[in-house]
Every structure is written in C-alpha cells, then in structure tokens.
Amino acid sequence: MDNSNNNQLVFIENEKVVTDSLMVAEVFGKRHDDVLRSIRNLDSSTEFNLRNFAEISHTDLKGRTYSKYTLTKNGLMFLVMGYRGV
C-alpha cells in the first residue's frame, strides 16, 4: 500500500514507519534524481540496503511511471548523513 500520496513526512507501510525518496528530495531541497543516485551509490552492505530501502514504482499526476524508494528511519539517517550541512 502506497500512502505517500498524502505528502506526509512519514507514513505507515507494512507496519513500519517509513518515508520516501520524493519526500527526502522535497525536505532537503534536492532533485529527486539526485536522491535516487545517492541511494543507489550508498557505501553500505547489501543486507542493510535490503532492510532499509525498497525500490517501488510511482505514477505521477501526469500518468508517468518512474522509480522511487521507501526508506526506514535507519535508511534515512544513513542517507542524509552524506548530505553537506546536515
């Protein structure tokens, strides 16, 4: 179930509190494609990535489909530690 269309900073998915890469881009003033690249290039173990990042399809209001990620709290913290000024 994708609750991220509500533009909430965090939401419940599969009984976990998560956010998504679109919200990360918005909150940190980054382009979404740059956030996706950052997630894909993280220097972390495969096990960590599987537990904390899930790539899913997203359809925007214009009907275009593209990738985005859901992130756990640990995934979010690991990602944003690499952003300057954080």
PDB file of C-alpha atoms in Angstrom:
ATOM      1  CA  MET A   1       0.000   0.000   0.000  1.00  0.00           C
ATOM      2  CA  ASP A   2       1.440   3.378  -1.015  1.00  0.00           C
ATOM      3  CA  ASN A   3       0.324   6.115   1.385  1.00  0.00           C
ATOM      4  CA  SER A   4       2.932   8.613   0.233  1.00  0.00           C
ATOM      5  CA  ASN A   5       0.447  10.489  -1.954  1.00  0.00           C
ATOM      6  CA  ASN A   6      -0.708  12.248   1.216  1.00  0.00           C
ATOM      7  CA  ASN A   7       2.510  14.318   1.250  1.00  0.00           C
ATOM      8  CA  GLN A   8       3.225  13.226   4.811  1.00  0.00           C
ATOM      9  CA  LEU A   9       6.790  13.311   6.049  1.00  0.00           C
ATOM     10  CA  VAL A  10       6.434   9.762   7.371  1.00  0.00           C
ATOM     11  CA  PHE A  11       3.762   7.121   6.896  1.00  0.00           C
ATOM     12  CA  ILE A  12       2.998   3.554   7.889  1.00  0.00           C
ATOM     13  CA  GLU A  13       3.772   0.798   5.394  1.00  0.00           C
ATOM     14  CA  ASN A  14       3.734  -2.898   6.320  1.00  0.00           C
ATOM     15  CA  GLU A  15       3.577  -1.898   9.997  1.00  0.00           C
ATOM     16  CA  LYS A  16       6.787   0.177   9.690  1.00  0.00           C
ATOM     17  CA  VAL A  17       7.254   3.929   9.853  1.00  0.00           C
ATOM     18  CA  VAL A  18       8.878   4.997   6.580  1.00  0.00           C
ATOM     19  CA  THR A  19       9.337   7.953   4.278  1.00  0.00           C
ATOM     20  CA  ASP A  20      10.125   8.028   0.572  1.00  0.00           C
ATOM     21  CA  SER A  21      12.712   9.477  -1.750  1.00  0.00           C
ATOM     22  CA  LEU A  22      10.281  12.103  -3.082  1.00  0.00           C
ATOM     23  CA  MET A  23       9.776  13.485   0.423  1.00  0.00           C
ATOM     24  CA  VAL A  24      13.526  13.403   1.091  1.00  0.00           C
ATOM     25  CA  ALA A  25      14.090  15.439  -2.075  1.00  0.00           C
ATOM     26  CA  GLU A  26      11.438  17.961  -1.050  1.00  0.00           C
ATOM     27  CA  VAL A  27      12.579  18.369   2.560  1.00  0.00           C
ATOM     28  CA  PHE A  28      16.286  18.632   1.735  1.00  0.00           C
ATOM     29  CA  GLY A  29      15.856  20.782  -1.380  1.00  0.00           C
ATOM     30  CA  LYS A  30      17.353  18.192  -3.712  1.00  0.00           C
ATOM     31  CA  ARG A  31      16.338  16.938  -7.139  1.00  0.00           C
ATOM     32  CA  HIS A  32      14.656  13.542  -6.939  1.00  0.00           C
ATOM     33  CA  ASP A  33      17.041  12.024  -9.488  1.00  0.00           C
ATOM     34  CA  ASP A  34      19.960  13.119  -7.288  1.00  0.00           C
ATOM     35  CA  VAL A  35      18.364  11.451  -4.243  1.00  0.00           C
ATOM     36  CA  LEU A  36      17.878   8.249  -6.258  1.00  0.00           C
ATOM     37  CA  ARG A  37      21.521   8.344  -7.340  1.00  0.00           C
ATOM     38  CA  SER A  38      22.634   8.890  -3.737  1.00  0.00           C
ATOM     39  CA  ILE A  39      20.625   5.884  -2.554  1.00  0.00           C
ATOM     40  CA  ARG A  40      21.964   3.667  -5.325  1.00  0.00           C
ATOM     41  CA  ASN A  41      25.553   4.731  -4.596  1.00  0.00           C
ATOM     42  CA  LEU A  42      25.482   4.326  -0.808  1.00  0.00           C
ATOM     43  CA  ASP A  43      28.504   2.568   0.647  1.00  0.00           C
ATOM     44  CA  SER A  44      26.549   0.069   2.729  1.00  0.00           C
ATOM     45  CA  SER A  45      26.065  -3.671   2.864  1.00  0.00           C
ATOM     46  CA  THR A  46      23.524  -5.472   0.723  1.00  0.00           C
ATOM     47  CA  GLU A  47      21.836  -6.679   3.914  1.00  0.00           C
ATOM     48  CA  PHE A  48      21.483  -3.099   5.219  1.00  0.00           C
ATOM     49  CA  ASN A  49      20.124  -1.929   1.871  1.00  0.00           C
ATOM     50  CA  LEU A  50      17.545  -4.726   1.718  1.00  0.00           C
ATOM     51  CA  ARG A  51      16.317  -3.945   5.248  1.00  0.00           C
ATOM     52  CA  ASN A  52      16.166  -0.179   4.840  1.00  0.00           C
ATOM     53  CA  PHE A  53      15.447   0.689   1.185  1.00  0.00           C
ATOM     54  CA  ALA A  54      12.740  -0.634  -1.130  1.00  0.00           C
ATOM     55  CA  GLU A  55      12.575   0.455  -4.771  1.00  0.00           C
ATOM     56  CA  ILE A  56       8.997   0.805  -5.995  1.00  0.00           C
ATOM     57  CA  SER A  57       7.167   2.237  -8.997  1.00  0.00           C
ATOM     58  CA  HIS A  58       5.432   5.585  -8.701  1.00  0.00           C
ATOM     59  CA  THR A  59       2.916   7.106 -11.118  1.00  0.00           C
ATOM     60  CA  ASP A  60       2.728  10.894 -11.058  1.00  0.00           C
ATOM     61  CA  LEU A  61      -0.313  13.067 -11.751  1.00  0.00           C
ATOM     62  CA  LYS A  62       0.521  13.127 -15.470  1.00  0.00           C
ATOM     63  CA  GLY A  63       0.452   9.325 -15.663  1.00  0.00           C
ATOM     64  CA  ARG A  64       4.232   8.912 -15.948  1.00  0.00           C
ATOM     65  CA  THR A  65       5.696   5.951 -14.092  1.00  0.00           C
ATOM     66  CA  TYR A  66       9.161   6.020 -12.544  1.00  0.00           C
ATOM     67  CA  SER A  67      11.138   4.636  -9.611  1.00  0.00           C
ATOM     68  CA  LYS A  68      11.232   5.884  -6.069  1.00  0.00           C
ATOM     69  CA  TYR A  69      12.360   4.351  -2.785  1.00  0.00           C
ATOM     70  CA  THR A  70      10.760   3.884   0.591  1.00  0.00           C
ATOM     71  CA  LEU A  71      13.241   4.323   3.427  1.00  0.00           C
ATOM     72  CA  THR A  72      13.197   3.247   7.053  1.00  0.00           C
ATOM     73  CA  LYS A  73      14.412   5.605   9.777  1.00  0.00           C
ATOM     74  CA  ASN A  74      17.841   3.937   9.679  1.00  0.00           C
ATOM     75  CA  GLY A  75      17.966   4.224   5.900  1.00  0.00           C
ATOM     76  CA  LEU A  76      17.010   7.890   6.043  1.00  0.00           C
ATOM     77  CA  MET A  77      19.633   8.669   8.679  1.00  0.00           C
ATOM     78  CA  PHE A  78      22.352   6.853   6.734  1.00  0.00           C
ATOM     79  CA  LEU A  79      21.406   8.671   3.527  1.00  0.00           C
ATOM     80  CA  VAL A  80      21.217  12.199   4.917  1.00  0.00           C
ATOM     81  CA  MET A  81      24.472  11.881   6.856  1.00  0.00           C
ATOM     82  CA  GLY A  82      26.116  12.178   3.442  1.00  0.00           C
ATOM     83  CA  TYR A  83      24.424  15.496   2.661  1.00  0.00           C
ATOM     84  CA  ARG A  84      26.552  18.539   3.365  1.00  0.00           C
ATOM     85  CA  GLY A  85      25.314  20.797   6.116  1.00  0.00           C
ATOM     86  CA  VAL A  86      23.434  18.035   7.923  1.00  0.00           C
TER      87      VAL A  86
END
